[in-house]
């Protein structure tokens, strides 16, 4: 028992990957795929990356696309993006993404992710303008 406790302490001290770190690549792949679909105006495909909750809110890909174009133009037409930290809060995973829009403004997008039977889905996005020194 003493050895198990020491091993767990050593693992924590040396920063072995956490459960959220193992999910980083599949989560990023979903976000990237949705953004590529938006860039191609393929709202049907982009809608497939939304969680069942989000799909239920908008009903169809057309309504979803209209919302994204008007409310999230930096996602619909990003100039540049960079993945930041994947964080866990209250048992949920949030992926931060820094996006530069076509007008040069920086935004931090906080993607709430939800894992389901068919993999990761996007369950909402919170937008914040990036502060000085973020880039």
Short mmCIF file of C-alpha atoms in Angstrom, two decimals:
data_model
loop_
_atom_site.label_atom_id
_atom_site.label_comp_id
_atom_site.label_asym_id
_atom_site.label_seq_id
_atom_site.Cartn_x
_atom_site.Cartn_y
_atom_site.Cartn_z
CA UNK A 1 0.00 0.00 0.00
CA UNK A 2 2.84 2.35 0.89
CA UNK A 3 4.44 1.72 -2.54
CA UNK A 4 1.18 2.45 -4.33
CA UNK A 5 0.86 5.78 -2.53
CA UNK A 6 4.45 6.67 -3.41
CA UNK A 7 3.87 5.77 -7.06
CA UNK A 8 0.77 7.96 -7.22
CA UNK A 9 2.64 10.87 -5.65
CA UNK A 10 5.52 10.43 -8.10
CA UNK A 11 3.12 10.34 -11.06
CA UNK A 12 1.54 13.59 -9.92
CA UNK A 13 4.91 15.22 -9.34
CA UNK A 14 6.26 14.29 -12.77
CA UNK A 15 3.14 15.46 -14.59
CA UNK A 16 2.05 12.28 -16.25
CA UNK A 17 -0.80 12.85 -18.70
CA UNK A 18 -4.22 13.31 -17.15
CA UNK A 19 -7.47 11.99 -18.54
CA UNK A 20 -8.14 15.37 -20.15
CA UNK A 21 -4.71 15.40 -21.84
CA UNK A 22 -5.56 12.09 -23.51
CA UNK A 23 -8.67 13.72 -24.99
CA UNK A 24 -6.87 16.76 -26.37
CA UNK A 25 -6.28 15.44 -29.91
CA UNK A 26 -9.81 14.10 -30.57
CA UNK A 27 -11.35 17.30 -29.17
CA UNK A 28 -9.15 19.51 -31.32
CA UNK A 29 -9.96 17.40 -34.37
CA UNK A 30 -13.71 17.97 -33.86
CA UNK A 31 -13.29 21.73 -33.49
CA UNK A 32 -11.02 21.95 -36.54
CA UNK A 33 -13.43 19.86 -38.63
CA UNK A 34 -16.37 22.06 -37.70
CA UNK A 35 -14.46 25.24 -38.53
CA UNK A 36 -13.41 23.80 -41.91
CA UNK A 37 -17.06 22.99 -42.62
CA UNK A 38 -18.03 26.58 -41.72
CA UNK A 39 -15.34 27.96 -44.03
CA UNK A 40 -16.82 25.87 -46.86
CA UNK A 41 -20.38 27.00 -45.97
CA UNK A 42 -21.16 23.32 -45.34
CA UNK A 43 -23.56 23.87 -42.46
CA UNK A 44 -24.97 20.35 -42.76
CA UNK A 45 -21.56 18.90 -41.85
CA UNK A 46 -20.84 21.60 -39.25
CA UNK A 47 -24.16 20.76 -37.57
CA UNK A 48 -23.07 17.13 -37.09
CA UNK A 49 -20.33 18.29 -34.71
CA UNK A 50 -22.86 19.99 -32.42
CA UNK A 51 -24.15 18.14 -29.37
CA UNK A 52 -27.71 16.80 -29.32
CA UNK A 53 -28.62 19.70 -27.02
CA UNK A 54 -27.38 22.30 -29.51
CA UNK A 55 -29.00 20.45 -32.42
CA UNK A 56 -32.28 20.44 -30.51
CA UNK A 57 -32.04 24.18 -29.87
CA UNK A 58 -31.66 25.04 -33.56
CA UNK A 59 -33.59 22.20 -35.14
CA UNK A 60 -31.70 22.11 -38.42
CA UNK A 61 -28.42 23.02 -40.08
CA UNK A 62 -29.86 26.09 -41.80
CA UNK A 63 -30.92 27.73 -38.52
CA UNK A 64 -27.60 26.74 -36.96
CA UNK A 65 -25.67 28.28 -39.88
CA UNK A 66 -27.63 31.52 -39.64
CA UNK A 67 -26.80 31.78 -35.94
CA UNK A 68 -23.10 31.13 -36.53
CA UNK A 69 -22.82 33.65 -39.36
CA UNK A 70 -24.47 36.40 -37.33
CA UNK A 71 -23.26 35.60 -33.81
CA UNK A 72 -19.87 33.97 -34.38
CA UNK A 73 -18.35 35.55 -37.52
CA UNK A 74 -14.84 34.81 -36.24
CA UNK A 75 -15.70 31.09 -36.30
CA UNK A 76 -17.45 31.23 -39.67
CA UNK A 77 -14.55 33.08 -41.29
CA UNK A 78 -11.44 32.95 -39.10
CA UNK A 79 -8.19 34.45 -40.27
CA UNK A 80 -6.04 32.42 -37.91
CA UNK A 81 -6.55 30.14 -34.93
CA UNK A 82 -4.43 28.59 -32.23
CA UNK A 83 -5.39 26.01 -29.65
CA UNK A 84 -4.74 26.97 -26.06
CA UNK A 85 -5.40 25.03 -22.86
CA UNK A 86 -7.81 22.16 -22.39
CA UNK A 87 -9.35 22.63 -18.96
CA UNK A 88 -11.60 20.58 -16.73
CA UNK A 89 -14.17 22.33 -14.54
CA UNK A 90 -16.95 20.63 -12.61
CA UNK A 91 -16.45 17.41 -14.54
CA UNK A 92 -16.68 19.09 -17.97
CA UNK A 93 -13.94 19.73 -20.50
CA UNK A 94 -13.40 23.14 -22.08
CA UNK A 95 -11.03 23.77 -24.97
CA UNK A 96 -9.79 27.34 -25.37
CA UNK A 97 -9.04 28.49 -28.91
CA UNK A 98 -7.59 31.87 -29.83
CA UNK A 99 -9.02 33.16 -33.09
CA UNK A 100 -8.04 36.21 -35.10
CA UNK A 101 -10.97 37.44 -37.15
CA UNK A 102 -10.73 38.95 -40.63
CA UNK A 103 -10.56 42.45 -39.14
CA UNK A 104 -7.54 41.53 -37.01
CA UNK A 105 -9.28 41.34 -33.62
CA UNK A 106 -8.34 38.49 -31.29
CA UNK A 107 -10.98 36.41 -29.51
CA UNK A 108 -10.75 33.55 -27.05
CA UNK A 109 -13.36 30.89 -27.75
CA UNK A 110 -14.14 28.53 -24.92
CA UNK A 111 -15.61 25.34 -26.39
CA UNK A 112 -17.57 23.21 -23.96
CA UNK A 113 -17.14 19.62 -25.08
CA UNK A 114 -19.43 16.66 -24.50
CA UNK A 115 -18.48 13.03 -25.07
CA UNK A 116 -21.18 10.76 -26.45
CA UNK A 117 -21.54 7.39 -28.10
CA UNK A 118 -20.24 8.79 -31.40
CA UNK A 119 -17.31 10.71 -29.94
CA UNK A 120 -16.86 14.33 -28.92
CA UNK A 121 -19.41 17.01 -29.72
CA UNK A 122 -19.45 20.76 -29.18
CA UNK A 123 -21.97 21.70 -26.51
CA UNK A 124 -21.56 25.47 -26.63
CA UNK A 125 -19.04 28.22 -27.23
CA UNK A 126 -18.37 31.23 -25.04
CA UNK A 127 -16.58 34.16 -26.70
CA UNK A 128 -14.27 36.58 -24.97
CA UNK A 129 -12.18 39.29 -26.59
CA UNK A 130 -8.54 38.50 -26.00
CA UNK A 131 -6.77 40.89 -23.65
CA UNK A 132 -3.51 42.72 -24.31
CA UNK A 133 -0.59 40.32 -24.14
CA UNK A 134 -2.68 37.22 -24.96
CA UNK A 135 -1.07 36.65 -28.33
#
